[in-house]
Every structure is written in C-alpha cells, then in structure tokens.
Short mmCIF file of C-alpha atoms in Angstrom, two decimals:
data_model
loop_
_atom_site.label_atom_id
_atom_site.label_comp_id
_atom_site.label_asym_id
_atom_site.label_seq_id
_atom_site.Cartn_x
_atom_site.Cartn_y
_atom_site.Cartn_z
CA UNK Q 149 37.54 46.75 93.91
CA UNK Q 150 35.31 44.48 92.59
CA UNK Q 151 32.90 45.77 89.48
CA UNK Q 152 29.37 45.46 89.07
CA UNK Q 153 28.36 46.83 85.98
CA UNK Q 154 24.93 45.74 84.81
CA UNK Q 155 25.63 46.37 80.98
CA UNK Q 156 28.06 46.27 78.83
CA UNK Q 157 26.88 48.41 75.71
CA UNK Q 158 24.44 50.85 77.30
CA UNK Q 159 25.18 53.99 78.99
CA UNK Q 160 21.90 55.04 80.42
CA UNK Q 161 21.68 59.16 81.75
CA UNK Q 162 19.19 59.96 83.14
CA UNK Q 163 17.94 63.77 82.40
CA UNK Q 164 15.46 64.71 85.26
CA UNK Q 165 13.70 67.66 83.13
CA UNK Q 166 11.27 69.98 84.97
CA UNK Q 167 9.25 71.78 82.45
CA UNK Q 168 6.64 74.04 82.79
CA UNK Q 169 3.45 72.78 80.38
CA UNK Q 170 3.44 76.33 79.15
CA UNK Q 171 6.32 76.23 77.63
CA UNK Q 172 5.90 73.77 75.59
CA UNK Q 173 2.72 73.98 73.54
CA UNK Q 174 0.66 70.65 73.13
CA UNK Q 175 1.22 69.76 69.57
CA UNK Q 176 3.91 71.79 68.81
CA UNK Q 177 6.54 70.43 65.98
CA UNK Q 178 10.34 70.74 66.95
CA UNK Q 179 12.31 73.10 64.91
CA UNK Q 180 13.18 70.33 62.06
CA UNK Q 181 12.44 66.72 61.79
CA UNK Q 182 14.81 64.54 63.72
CA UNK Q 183 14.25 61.13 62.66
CA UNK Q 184 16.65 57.81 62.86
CA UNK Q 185 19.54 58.81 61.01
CA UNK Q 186 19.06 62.34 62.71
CA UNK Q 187 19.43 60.45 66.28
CA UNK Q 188 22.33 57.64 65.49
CA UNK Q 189 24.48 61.07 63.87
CA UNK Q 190 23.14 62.97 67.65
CA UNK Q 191 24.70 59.28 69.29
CA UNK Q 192 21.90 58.96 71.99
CA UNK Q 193 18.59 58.27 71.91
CA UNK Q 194 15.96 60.07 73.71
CA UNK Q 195 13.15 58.24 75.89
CA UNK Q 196 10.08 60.10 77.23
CA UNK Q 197 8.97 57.94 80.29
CA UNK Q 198 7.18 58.30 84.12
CA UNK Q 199 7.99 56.88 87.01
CA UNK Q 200 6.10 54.67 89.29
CA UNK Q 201 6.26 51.07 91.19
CA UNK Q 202 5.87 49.11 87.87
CA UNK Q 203 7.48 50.97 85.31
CA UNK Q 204 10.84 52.70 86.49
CA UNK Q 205 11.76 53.07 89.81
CA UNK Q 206 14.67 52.43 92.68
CA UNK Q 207 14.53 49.17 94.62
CA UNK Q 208 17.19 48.69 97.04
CA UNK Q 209 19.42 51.02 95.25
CA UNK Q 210 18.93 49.15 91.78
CA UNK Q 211 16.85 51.02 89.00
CA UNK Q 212 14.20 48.64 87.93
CA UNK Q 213 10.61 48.11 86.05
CA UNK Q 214 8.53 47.07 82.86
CA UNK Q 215 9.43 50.57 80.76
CA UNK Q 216 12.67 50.58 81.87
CA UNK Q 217 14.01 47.20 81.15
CA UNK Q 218 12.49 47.56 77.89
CA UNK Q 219 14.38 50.63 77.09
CA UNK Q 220 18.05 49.10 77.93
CA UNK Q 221 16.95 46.66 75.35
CA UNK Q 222 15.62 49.15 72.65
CA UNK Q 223 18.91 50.75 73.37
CA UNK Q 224 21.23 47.68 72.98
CA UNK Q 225 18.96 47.30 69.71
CA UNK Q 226 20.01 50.57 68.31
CA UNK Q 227 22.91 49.99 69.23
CA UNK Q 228 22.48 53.42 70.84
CA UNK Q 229 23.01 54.89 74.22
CA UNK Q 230 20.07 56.30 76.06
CA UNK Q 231 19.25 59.46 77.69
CA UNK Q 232 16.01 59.44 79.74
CA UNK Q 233 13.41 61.95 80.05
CA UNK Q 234 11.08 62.28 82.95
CA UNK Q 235 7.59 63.58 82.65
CA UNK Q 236 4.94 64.49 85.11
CA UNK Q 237 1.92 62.92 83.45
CA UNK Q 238 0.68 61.02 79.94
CA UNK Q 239 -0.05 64.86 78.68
CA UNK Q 240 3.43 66.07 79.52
CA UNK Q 241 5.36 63.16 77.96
CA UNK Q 242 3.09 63.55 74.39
CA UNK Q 243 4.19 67.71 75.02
CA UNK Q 244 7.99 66.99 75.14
CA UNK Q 245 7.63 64.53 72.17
CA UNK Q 246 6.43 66.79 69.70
CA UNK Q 247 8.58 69.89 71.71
CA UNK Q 248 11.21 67.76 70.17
CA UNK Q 249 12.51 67.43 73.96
CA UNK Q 250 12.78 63.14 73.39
CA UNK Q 251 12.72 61.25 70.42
CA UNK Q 252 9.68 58.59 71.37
CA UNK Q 253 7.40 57.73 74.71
CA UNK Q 254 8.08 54.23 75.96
CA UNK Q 255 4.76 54.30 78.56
CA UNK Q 256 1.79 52.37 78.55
CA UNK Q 257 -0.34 54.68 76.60
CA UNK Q 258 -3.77 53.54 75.55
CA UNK Q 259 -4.44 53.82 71.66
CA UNK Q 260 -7.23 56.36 71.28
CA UNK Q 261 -8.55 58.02 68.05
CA UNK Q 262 -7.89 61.62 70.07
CA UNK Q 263 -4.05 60.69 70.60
CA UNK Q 264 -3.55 59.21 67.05
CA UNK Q 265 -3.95 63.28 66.41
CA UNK Q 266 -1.07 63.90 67.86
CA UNK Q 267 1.24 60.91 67.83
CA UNK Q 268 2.13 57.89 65.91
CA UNK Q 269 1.91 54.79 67.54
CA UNK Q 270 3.78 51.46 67.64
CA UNK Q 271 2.41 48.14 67.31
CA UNK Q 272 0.81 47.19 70.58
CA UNK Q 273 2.90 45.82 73.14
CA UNK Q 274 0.05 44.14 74.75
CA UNK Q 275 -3.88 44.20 75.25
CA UNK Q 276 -5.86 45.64 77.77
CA UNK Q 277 -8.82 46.34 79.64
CA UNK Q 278 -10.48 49.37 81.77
CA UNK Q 279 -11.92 48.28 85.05
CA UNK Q 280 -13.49 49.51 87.84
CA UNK Q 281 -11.43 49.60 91.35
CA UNK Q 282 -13.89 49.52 94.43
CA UNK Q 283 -14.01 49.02 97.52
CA UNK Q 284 -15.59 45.78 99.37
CA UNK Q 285 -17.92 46.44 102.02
CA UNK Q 286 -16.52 46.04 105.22
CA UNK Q 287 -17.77 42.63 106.26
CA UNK Q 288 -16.81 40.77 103.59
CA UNK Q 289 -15.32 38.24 104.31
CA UNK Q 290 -18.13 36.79 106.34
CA UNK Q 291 -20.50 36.98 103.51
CA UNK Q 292 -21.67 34.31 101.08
CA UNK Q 293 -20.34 34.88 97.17
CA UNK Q 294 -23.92 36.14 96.24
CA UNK Q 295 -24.23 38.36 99.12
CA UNK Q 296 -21.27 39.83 98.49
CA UNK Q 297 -21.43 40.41 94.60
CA UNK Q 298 -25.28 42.10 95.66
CA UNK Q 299 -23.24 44.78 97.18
CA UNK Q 300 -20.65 45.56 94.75
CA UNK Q 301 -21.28 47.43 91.02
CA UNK Q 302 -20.97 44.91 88.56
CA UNK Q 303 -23.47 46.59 85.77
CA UNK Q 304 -21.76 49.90 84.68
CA UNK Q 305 -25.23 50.91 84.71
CA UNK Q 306 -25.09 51.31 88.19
CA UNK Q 307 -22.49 54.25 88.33
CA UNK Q 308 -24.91 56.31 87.26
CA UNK Q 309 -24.36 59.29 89.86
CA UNK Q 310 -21.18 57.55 90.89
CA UNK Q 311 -18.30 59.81 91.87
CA UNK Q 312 -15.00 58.51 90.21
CA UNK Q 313 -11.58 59.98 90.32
CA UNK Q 314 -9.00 59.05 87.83
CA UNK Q 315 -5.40 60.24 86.92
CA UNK Q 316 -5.32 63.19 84.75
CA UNK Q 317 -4.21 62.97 81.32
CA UNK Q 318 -5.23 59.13 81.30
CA UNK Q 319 -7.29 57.59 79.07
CA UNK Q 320 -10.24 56.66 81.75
CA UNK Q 321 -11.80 59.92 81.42
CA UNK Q 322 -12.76 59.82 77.74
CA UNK Q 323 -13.87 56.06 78.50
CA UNK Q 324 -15.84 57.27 81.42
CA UNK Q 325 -17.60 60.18 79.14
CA UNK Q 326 -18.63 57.20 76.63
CA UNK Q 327 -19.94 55.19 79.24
CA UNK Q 328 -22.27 58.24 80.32
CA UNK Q 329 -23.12 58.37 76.60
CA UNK Q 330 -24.11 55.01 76.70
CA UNK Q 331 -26.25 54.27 80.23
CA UNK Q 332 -27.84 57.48 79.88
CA UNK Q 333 -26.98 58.90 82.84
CA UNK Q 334 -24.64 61.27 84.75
CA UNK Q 335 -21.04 60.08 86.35
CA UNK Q 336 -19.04 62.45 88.26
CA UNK Q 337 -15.78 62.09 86.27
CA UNK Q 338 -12.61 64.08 89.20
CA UNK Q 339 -9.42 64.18 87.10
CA UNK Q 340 -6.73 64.14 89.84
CA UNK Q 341 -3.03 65.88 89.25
CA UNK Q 342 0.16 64.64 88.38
CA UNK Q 343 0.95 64.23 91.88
CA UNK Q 344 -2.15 61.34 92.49
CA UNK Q 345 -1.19 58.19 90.10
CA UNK Q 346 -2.74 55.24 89.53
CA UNK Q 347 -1.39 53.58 92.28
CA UNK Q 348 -2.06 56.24 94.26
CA UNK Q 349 -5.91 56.54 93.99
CA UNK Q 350 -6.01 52.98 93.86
CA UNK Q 351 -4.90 53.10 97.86
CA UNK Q 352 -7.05 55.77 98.59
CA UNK Q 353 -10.05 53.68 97.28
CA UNK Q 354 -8.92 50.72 99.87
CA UNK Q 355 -8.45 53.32 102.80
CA UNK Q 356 -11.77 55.09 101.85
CA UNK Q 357 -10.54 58.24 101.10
CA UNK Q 358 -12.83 57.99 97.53
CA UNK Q 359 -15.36 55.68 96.09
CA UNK Q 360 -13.90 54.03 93.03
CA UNK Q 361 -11.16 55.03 90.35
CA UNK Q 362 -10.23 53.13 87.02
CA UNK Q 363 -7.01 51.55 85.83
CA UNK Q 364 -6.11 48.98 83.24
CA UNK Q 365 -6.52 45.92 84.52
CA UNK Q 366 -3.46 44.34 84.61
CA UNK Q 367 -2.18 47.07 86.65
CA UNK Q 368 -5.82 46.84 88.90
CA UNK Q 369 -4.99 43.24 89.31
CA UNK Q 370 -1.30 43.63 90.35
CA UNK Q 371 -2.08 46.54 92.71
CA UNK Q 372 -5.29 45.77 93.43
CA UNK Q 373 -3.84 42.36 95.17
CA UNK Q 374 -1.90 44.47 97.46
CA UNK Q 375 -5.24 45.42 98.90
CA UNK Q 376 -7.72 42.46 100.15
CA UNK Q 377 -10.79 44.50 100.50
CA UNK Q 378 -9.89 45.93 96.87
CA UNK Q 379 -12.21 44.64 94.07
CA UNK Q 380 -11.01 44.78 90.29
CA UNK Q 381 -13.97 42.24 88.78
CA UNK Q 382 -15.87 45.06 86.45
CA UNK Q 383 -15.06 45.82 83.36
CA UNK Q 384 -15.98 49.50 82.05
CA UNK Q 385 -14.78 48.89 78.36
CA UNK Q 386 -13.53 46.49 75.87
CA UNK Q 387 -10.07 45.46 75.36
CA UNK Q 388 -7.70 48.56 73.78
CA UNK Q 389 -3.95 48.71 72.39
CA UNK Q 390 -1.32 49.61 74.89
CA UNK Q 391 1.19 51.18 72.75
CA UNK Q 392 4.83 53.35 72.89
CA UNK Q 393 4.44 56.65 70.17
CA UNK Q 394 6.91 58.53 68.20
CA UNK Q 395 6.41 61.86 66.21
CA UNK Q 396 4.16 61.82 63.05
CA UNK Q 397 7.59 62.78 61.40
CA UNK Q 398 9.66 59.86 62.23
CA UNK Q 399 8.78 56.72 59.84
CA UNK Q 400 12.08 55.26 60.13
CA UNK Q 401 12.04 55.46 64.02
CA UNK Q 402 8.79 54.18 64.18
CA UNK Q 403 9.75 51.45 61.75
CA UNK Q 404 12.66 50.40 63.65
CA UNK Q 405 10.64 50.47 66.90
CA UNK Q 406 8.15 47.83 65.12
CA UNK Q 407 11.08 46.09 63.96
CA UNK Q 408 12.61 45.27 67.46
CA UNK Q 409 9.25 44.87 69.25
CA UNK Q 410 7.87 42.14 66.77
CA UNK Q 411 11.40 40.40 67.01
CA UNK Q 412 11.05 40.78 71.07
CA UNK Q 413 7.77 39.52 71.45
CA UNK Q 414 8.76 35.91 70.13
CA UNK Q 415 11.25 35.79 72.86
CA UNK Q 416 10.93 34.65 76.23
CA UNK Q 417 12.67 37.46 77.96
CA UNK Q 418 9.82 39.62 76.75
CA UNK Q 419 7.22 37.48 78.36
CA UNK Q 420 10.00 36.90 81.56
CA UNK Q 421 9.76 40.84 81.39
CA UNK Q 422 5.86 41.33 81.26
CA UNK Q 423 5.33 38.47 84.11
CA UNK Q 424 7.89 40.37 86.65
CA UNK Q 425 6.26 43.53 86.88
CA UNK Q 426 3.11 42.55 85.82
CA UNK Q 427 2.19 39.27 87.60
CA UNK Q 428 4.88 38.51 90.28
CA UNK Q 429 2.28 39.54 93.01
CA UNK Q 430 4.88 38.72 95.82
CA UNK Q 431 7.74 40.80 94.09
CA UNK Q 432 5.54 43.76 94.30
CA UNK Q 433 4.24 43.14 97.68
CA UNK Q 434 7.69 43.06 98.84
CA UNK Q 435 8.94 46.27 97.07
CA UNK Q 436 5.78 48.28 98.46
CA UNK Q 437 6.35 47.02 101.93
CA UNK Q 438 10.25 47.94 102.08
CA UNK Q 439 11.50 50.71 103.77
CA UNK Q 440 14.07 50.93 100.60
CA UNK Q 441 11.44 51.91 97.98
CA UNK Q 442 12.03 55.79 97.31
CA UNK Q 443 8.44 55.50 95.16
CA UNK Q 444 6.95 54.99 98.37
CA UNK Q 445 8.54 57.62 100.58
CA UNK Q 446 11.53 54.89 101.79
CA UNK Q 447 15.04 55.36 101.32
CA UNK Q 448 17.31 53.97 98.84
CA UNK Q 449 19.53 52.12 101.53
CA UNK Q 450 19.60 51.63 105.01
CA UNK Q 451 22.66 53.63 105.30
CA UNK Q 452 21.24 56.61 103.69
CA UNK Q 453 22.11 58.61 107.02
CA UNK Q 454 25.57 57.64 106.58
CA UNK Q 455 25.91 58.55 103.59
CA UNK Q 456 24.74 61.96 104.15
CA UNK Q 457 26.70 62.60 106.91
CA UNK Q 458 30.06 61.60 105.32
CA UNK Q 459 28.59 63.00 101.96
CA UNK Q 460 29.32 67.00 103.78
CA UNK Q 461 32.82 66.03 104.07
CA UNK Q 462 34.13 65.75 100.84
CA UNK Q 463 31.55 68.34 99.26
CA UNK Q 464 29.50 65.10 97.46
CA UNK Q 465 25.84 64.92 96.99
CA UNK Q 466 25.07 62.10 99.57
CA UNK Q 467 23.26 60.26 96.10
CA UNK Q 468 26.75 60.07 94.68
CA UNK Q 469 28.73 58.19 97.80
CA UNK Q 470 25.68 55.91 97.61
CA UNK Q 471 25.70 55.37 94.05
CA UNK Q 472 29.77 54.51 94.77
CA UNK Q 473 28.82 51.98 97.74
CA UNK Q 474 25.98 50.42 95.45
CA UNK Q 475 28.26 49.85 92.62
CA UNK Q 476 30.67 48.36 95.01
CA UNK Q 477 29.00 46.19 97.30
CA UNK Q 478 25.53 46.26 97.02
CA UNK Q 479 24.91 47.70 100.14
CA UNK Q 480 26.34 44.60 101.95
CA UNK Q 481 29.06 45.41 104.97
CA UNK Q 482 30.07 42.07 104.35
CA UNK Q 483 30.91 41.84 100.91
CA UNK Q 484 34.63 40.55 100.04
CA UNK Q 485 35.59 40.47 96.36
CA UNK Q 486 37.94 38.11 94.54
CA UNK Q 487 40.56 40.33 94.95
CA UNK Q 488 40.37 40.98 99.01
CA UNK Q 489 38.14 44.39 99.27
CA UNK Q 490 35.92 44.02 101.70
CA UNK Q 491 32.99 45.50 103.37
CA UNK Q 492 30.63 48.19 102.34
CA UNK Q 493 32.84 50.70 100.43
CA UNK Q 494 35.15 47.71 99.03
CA UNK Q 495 38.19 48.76 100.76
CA UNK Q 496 41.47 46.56 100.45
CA UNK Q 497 43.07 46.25 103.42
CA UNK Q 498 46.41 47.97 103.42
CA UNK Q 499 43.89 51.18 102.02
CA UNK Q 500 41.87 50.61 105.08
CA UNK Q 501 44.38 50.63 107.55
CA UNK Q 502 45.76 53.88 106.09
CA UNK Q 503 42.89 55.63 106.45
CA UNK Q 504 42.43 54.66 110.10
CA UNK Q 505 39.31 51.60 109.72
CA UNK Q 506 39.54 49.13 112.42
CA UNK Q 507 36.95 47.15 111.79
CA UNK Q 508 36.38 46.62 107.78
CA UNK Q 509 32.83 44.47 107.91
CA UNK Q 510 31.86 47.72 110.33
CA UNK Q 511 29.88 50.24 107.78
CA UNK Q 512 30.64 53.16 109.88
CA UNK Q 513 34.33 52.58 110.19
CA UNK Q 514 34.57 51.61 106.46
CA UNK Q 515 32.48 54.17 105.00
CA UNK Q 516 34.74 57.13 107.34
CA UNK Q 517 37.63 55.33 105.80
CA UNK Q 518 36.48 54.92 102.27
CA UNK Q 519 35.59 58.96 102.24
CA UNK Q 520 39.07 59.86 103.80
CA UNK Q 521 40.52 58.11 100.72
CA UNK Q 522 38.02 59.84 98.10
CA UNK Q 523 39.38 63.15 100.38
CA UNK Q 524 43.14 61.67 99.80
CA UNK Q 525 42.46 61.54 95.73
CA UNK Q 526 40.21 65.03 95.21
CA UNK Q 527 43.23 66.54 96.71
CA UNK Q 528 45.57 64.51 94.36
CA UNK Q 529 43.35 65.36 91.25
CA UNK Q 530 43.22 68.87 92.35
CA UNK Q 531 46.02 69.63 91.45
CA UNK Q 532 46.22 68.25 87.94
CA UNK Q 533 43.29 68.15 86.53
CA UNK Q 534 41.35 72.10 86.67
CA UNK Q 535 37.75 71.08 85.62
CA UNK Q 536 35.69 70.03 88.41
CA UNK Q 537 33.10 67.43 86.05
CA UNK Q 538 36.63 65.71 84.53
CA UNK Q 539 38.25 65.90 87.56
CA UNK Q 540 34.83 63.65 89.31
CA UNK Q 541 35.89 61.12 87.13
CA UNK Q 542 39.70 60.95 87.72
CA UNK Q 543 38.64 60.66 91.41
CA UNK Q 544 36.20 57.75 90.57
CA UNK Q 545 38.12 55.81 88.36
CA UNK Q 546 41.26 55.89 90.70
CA UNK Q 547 38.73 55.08 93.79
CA UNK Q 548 38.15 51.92 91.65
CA UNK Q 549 41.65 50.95 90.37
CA UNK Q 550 44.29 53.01 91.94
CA UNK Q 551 45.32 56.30 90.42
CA UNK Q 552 48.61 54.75 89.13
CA UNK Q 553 46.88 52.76 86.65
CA UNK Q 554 45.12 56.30 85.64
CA UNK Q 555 48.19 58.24 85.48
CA UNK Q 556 49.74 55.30 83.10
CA UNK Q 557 46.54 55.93 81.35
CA UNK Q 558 46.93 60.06 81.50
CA UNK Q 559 50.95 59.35 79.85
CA UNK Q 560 49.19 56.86 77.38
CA UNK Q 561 46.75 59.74 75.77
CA UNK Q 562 50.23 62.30 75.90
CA UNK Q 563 51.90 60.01 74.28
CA UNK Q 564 49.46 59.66 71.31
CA UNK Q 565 48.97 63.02 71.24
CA UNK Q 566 45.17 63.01 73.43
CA UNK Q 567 44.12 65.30 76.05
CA UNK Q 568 45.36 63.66 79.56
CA UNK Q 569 42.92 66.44 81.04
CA UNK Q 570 40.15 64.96 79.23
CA UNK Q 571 38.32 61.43 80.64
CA UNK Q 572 35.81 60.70 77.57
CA UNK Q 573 37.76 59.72 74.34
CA UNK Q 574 41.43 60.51 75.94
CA UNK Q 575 41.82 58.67 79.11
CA UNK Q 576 39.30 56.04 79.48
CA UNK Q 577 40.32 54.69 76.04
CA UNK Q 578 44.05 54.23 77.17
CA UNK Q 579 42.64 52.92 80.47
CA UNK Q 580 40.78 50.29 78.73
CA UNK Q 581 44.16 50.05 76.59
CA UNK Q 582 45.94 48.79 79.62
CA UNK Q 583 44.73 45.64 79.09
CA UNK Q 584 46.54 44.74 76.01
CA UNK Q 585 50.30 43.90 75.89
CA UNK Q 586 50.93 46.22 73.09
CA UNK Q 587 50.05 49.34 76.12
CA UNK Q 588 50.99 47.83 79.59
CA UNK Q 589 54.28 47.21 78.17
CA UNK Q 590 54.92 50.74 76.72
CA UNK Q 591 57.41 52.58 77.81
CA UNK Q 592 55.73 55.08 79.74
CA UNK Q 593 53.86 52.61 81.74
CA UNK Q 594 54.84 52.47 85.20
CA UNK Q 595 52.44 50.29 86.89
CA UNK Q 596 51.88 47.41 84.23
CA UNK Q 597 48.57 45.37 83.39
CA UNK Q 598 44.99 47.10 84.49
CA UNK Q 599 41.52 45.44 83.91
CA UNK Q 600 40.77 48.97 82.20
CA UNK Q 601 37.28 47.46 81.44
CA UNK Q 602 36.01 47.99 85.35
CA UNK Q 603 37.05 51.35 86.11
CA UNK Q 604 35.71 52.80 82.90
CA UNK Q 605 32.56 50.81 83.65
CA UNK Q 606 32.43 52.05 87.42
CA UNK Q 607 32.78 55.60 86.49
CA UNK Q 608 29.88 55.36 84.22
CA UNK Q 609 27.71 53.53 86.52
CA UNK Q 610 28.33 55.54 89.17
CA UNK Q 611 27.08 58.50 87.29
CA UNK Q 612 24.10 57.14 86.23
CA UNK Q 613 23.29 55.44 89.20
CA UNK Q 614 23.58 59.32 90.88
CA UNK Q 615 21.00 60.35 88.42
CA UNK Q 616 18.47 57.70 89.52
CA UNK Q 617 18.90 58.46 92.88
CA UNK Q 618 18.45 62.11 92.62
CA UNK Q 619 15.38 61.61 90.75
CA UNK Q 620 14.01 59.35 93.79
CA UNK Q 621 15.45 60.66 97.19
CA UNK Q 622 15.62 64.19 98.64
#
C-alpha cells in the first residue's frame, strides 16, 4: 500500500469542541497558568482557530488554508504536536483562551484597544484595511467609469442611514460605531450570528439579499472577485494589525510565537503561504465552484455515497473509510503504487482476488473488496486485542502492511517486556523497529523486513484525516 503522509513530525488532532458561551465566562482565567514549559511537559499544543474557505477547510479530501498551514509550521517549530480547537466565532475563540480550553488563537484577529483587555497579542502577521462590500447597480457594465462611481458610496459620509450587516464578534462593528462618531450621523450597524461569516454576507450582498457588509480587504478582494457585480473600492478605516493572541499569563509562549513568526516572515514560504489563500484568485474560484468543498455544502469526494454505504457494513463512520481511501489513493480509481496496489482502496492483487474484486480500477468492486478485507482483519483483531480504540489501530496498520508484520511487531514489544495490547509506545515503536537489522532479524520475527515508517504514519493520518472530515460532512 503505498503511503501518503503529508508530515513527518506533526501529528495534528483535531478536537471539534461544542461549547456553550455560558459556560465559559468571557475573561475568565484557567485554574493555574499554563505557559511554555507547562505545554512542552502536557506534549501538545493547543490552537484556538475557525473554519472557513481561506483559513482551514477540506478541499478534495485534503485539509487546507492560511491558519492552518501556519499552524503545522508553529508546530514543527515547537517541535510540538498539535491539537486543534474549533470555535464558533472571534468571541468564542478569545472565551476558550482564557477558559484555559487552548493555549493561543491562530485567526486573523484585528488589534483593538478593547481586545488588548483581554488578550495578548503577537506581532502582526500582516496589515490591513476595513472596506466597504457593495453591490454595483445592475447595469454596470454598460456605464462609463464616472457614471458608474456616481452610483456607488465612495465618501463614508454617505452611509449615513445606511443599513450594514457584519459578522458578530468582528471587529467592523466598533469601526462602524467610530465612523458614526465621526460623520455625524446614524448607521444601522446588524451584527449577524456565528452561522453568517464573512464570506457569507459577502454573497448575500452580490445576490441582494442586504445592502453592504464590511470585511478586511484582502479577504473583500479575494472574495469579492468571486462576484463581478461586487465592489470592494471604499475604505471605512485606516490600516490595523492582524494579529494571533495568547493569554496575558503566557510571556514565554508569546515570546516564542514572536520568535518563529519574525524568523518566518523573511522566508519565502511565508509569502508562498499568504499569496495562496490570499491572492490566487483562480485557486479560490475553483474550490468555491467544486462540488468537493464541504465549506460550501459539497462533499468531500465523489464517492461519498460509497463510502457510506459500505461504511454500515463494517460498523465505520463513513468519514473513516474515506479518510482510509484518501490516504491511499487520493481518491483516484486508477492509482497503482510502486509496489502493485492499485485502484481506489490500494488493493494488491492476490488481496483483491480474495475478496471477490473483478475489476480493480472499478471503485465499486474495489471499495466492496477493500471493506471485506477491513471485515477479514476486525474479526482477526477481535479476538486479540479487547479494546475497541487499540484494536482501530491494529486493523489500520495491518490494512496498510499486512498483519504479519504487526504481529512480528506485537512479539517485538513481549519480548522487551511492552504491552502487545497497546499501539502508542508498545507496538508502533517495534513496527517502526522492523526496519533495522538488529529487529527483522530477531528471533521472534517471522515475516522479516517492514517499512515500519508507513503504517505508523497511515494509522495516524487516517485518524486525523477522520477528524477533519467529521468536522466538515454530515
């Protein structure tokens, strides 16, 4: 089976946590400090962060986005695995920061006086602007330039009596309350829930369904390109910080933060970072437009349907068998590895024939095939290994490279006197063992050399990719 692992020092978990607001009471301080040497002695690291079309989200089955790529590399930095926290809104994520529920936000939060209250923040990532998003008139495109501009608000003046909606929790509110301040007049200012983002409101002001909203503009600009009769021209502020925040309590986090993001910012896969998500107008056209966009309301793969169906049979969350055909092939029915697995489940052959596929580049006939084998190995684990979470893993890991090699690995950890019930710091370690002469040769080894490396891996990934995918697909 051919592996696909996307990192090599990163295990990335991702915690879907559903909190009530009230539960959690804004400001509140955690029981004790937990600062750096608090986290590296925990071993993870906790990230606050959304989800969204630019920041972290599924694109044909891969997890993706600005905050998200930056957090694998905060995590490599650390040298630290990460656990990720979801929140609904900006309010929610500064909630769980100071509930003690993640360690620091990695969002694009503006830098306001009000929010230096209640967070610390990082040096800025970038700079940014507040603009307006409205809507062209309908016959644009036939007017001359000066027409045109006559009919759109390009003095902030002019919003006096306006009706604006903007995403709760945001900083465009507060901005919007200065600007009232400041022309002297009267702007109706319509916080919308969690539920309406950015993004969000920014489509409903190119449908019609409101007037205007507000967004940064480098996120007006990218979004705003999606939608011709969208304009994204007036500015309703002056350029602010956008900025990740830690606790008050956390120097040494916050200094290590600054740390890696002053080193990161000289490099070019920090710009290479900013300019896909950020500038790539094409990229993002394409991900809205695909019917593989879970953000949007699409699927994670086209054989989502499959997956469910075949998902019942072996008592699996359908997320998980896609997770496994991801990690495997992609998604592509024609797939062939080095080694000879082929099609969308990455079966070899012989395994294939076994479990009754015909036709191996067929996704149907692989993917029955592929699950009658994960059927064949539950009931092998079953009856060795009693927990149902380690026994997931056995199941995985021999899916990937043959439960031989696993059992070598099981007679490995007896052997040195480990748990051969336990996967995490028993088995996978003598799995990746089997890679070096001094194990594959040992006496209790029956089936000789294993690339250890890619079933540990697979196991992982397939776990976290589950994780994404439950967060994104019903």
């Amino acid at each position: 089976m051919q592996q696909k692992s996307a990192m090599k020092h990163i295990i990335l978990l991702l915690t879907v946590l559903i909190a009530l607001s009230s539960c959690l009471g804004r400001g509140a301080e955690p029981a004790q400090p937990v600062d750096l040497e608090q986290i590296r002695e925990r071993g993870r690291v906790r990230v606050i962060t959304g989800y969204g079309p630019i920041g972290y989200f599924i694109y044909r089955g891969q997890p993706m986005g600005y905050e998200y790529e930056l957090i694998l590399r905060f995590g490599e930095f650390l040298e630290l695995p990460v656990d990720l926290v979801i929140a609904e809104d900006i309010d929610h994520m500064i909630e769980l920061l100071n509930a003690g529920e993640g360690d620091l936000i990695a969002y694009r939060l503006t830098v306001t006086a009000e929010r230096r209250e209640l967070v610390e923040f990082s040096r800025p990532l970038y700079f940014t602007r507040q603009v307006l998003v409205q809507r062209k008139p309908e016959d644009w495109r036939t007017l001359q330039r000066r027409q045109l501009e006559a009919q759109l608000v390009r003095n902030p003046v002019a919003l006096d009596g306006a009706q604006i909606h903007v995403r709760k929790g945001a900083a465009y509110a507060p901005r919007l309350r200065n600007l009232e301040r400041e022309i002297g007049g009267r702007i109706d200012i319509i916080e919308a829930e969690a539920q309406f983002s950015t993004e969000t409101l920014i489509s409903m002001v190119a449908d019609g369904s409101i007037d205007f909203t507000v967004a940064d503009e480098d996120v007006a600009r990218l979004i705003g390109g999606y939608y011709s009769d969208v304009d994204v021209q007036t500015a309703v502020g002056l350029e602010q910080q956008i900025s990740w925040a830690v606790r008050h309590d956390t120097p040494h986090l916050l200094a290590a933060l600054d740390g890696w993001l002053e080193q990161s910012q000289r490099s070019a896969d920090f710009f290479v970072i900013r300019r896909t998500y950020f500038h790539d107008d094409q990229g993002y056209r394409h991900r809205v437009d695909s019917d593989f966009f879970p953000v949007n309301g699409g699927g994670i793969s086209p054989y989502d349907d499959l997956f469910r169906r075949y998902a019942e049979q072996i008592g699996w969350d359908w997320r998980m068998l896609a997770a496994l055909a991801y990690q495997e092939s992609r998604f592509n029915p024609r797939a062939r590895s080095w080694m000879g697995a082929v099609g969308l489940m990455q079966l070899m052959p012989a395994t294939a024939r076994h479990f009754g596929a015909r036709n191996l580049f067929d996704p149907h006939d692989n993917l029955r095939a592929a699950v009658a084998f994960i059927e064949w190995l539950q009931q092998y684990w079953d009856v060795r290994i009693s927990d149902p979470e380690q026994r997931l893993r056995f199941v995985l890991a021999s899916y990937n490279v043959g439960q031989g090699h696993v059992e070598d690995a099981r007679r490995l950890a007896s052997w040195h006197e480990l748990d051969p019930d336990q996967w995490y710091g028993n088995v996978d370690h003598y799995l990746l063992a089997k890679a070096d002469p001094r194990y594959y040769n040992h006496d209790v080894v029956q089936f000789g050399y294993a690339r250890g490396r890619e079933p540990v891996e697979f196991v992982e990934r397939v776990l976290e990719l589950t994780e994404h995918y439950r967060r994104f697909a019903e």
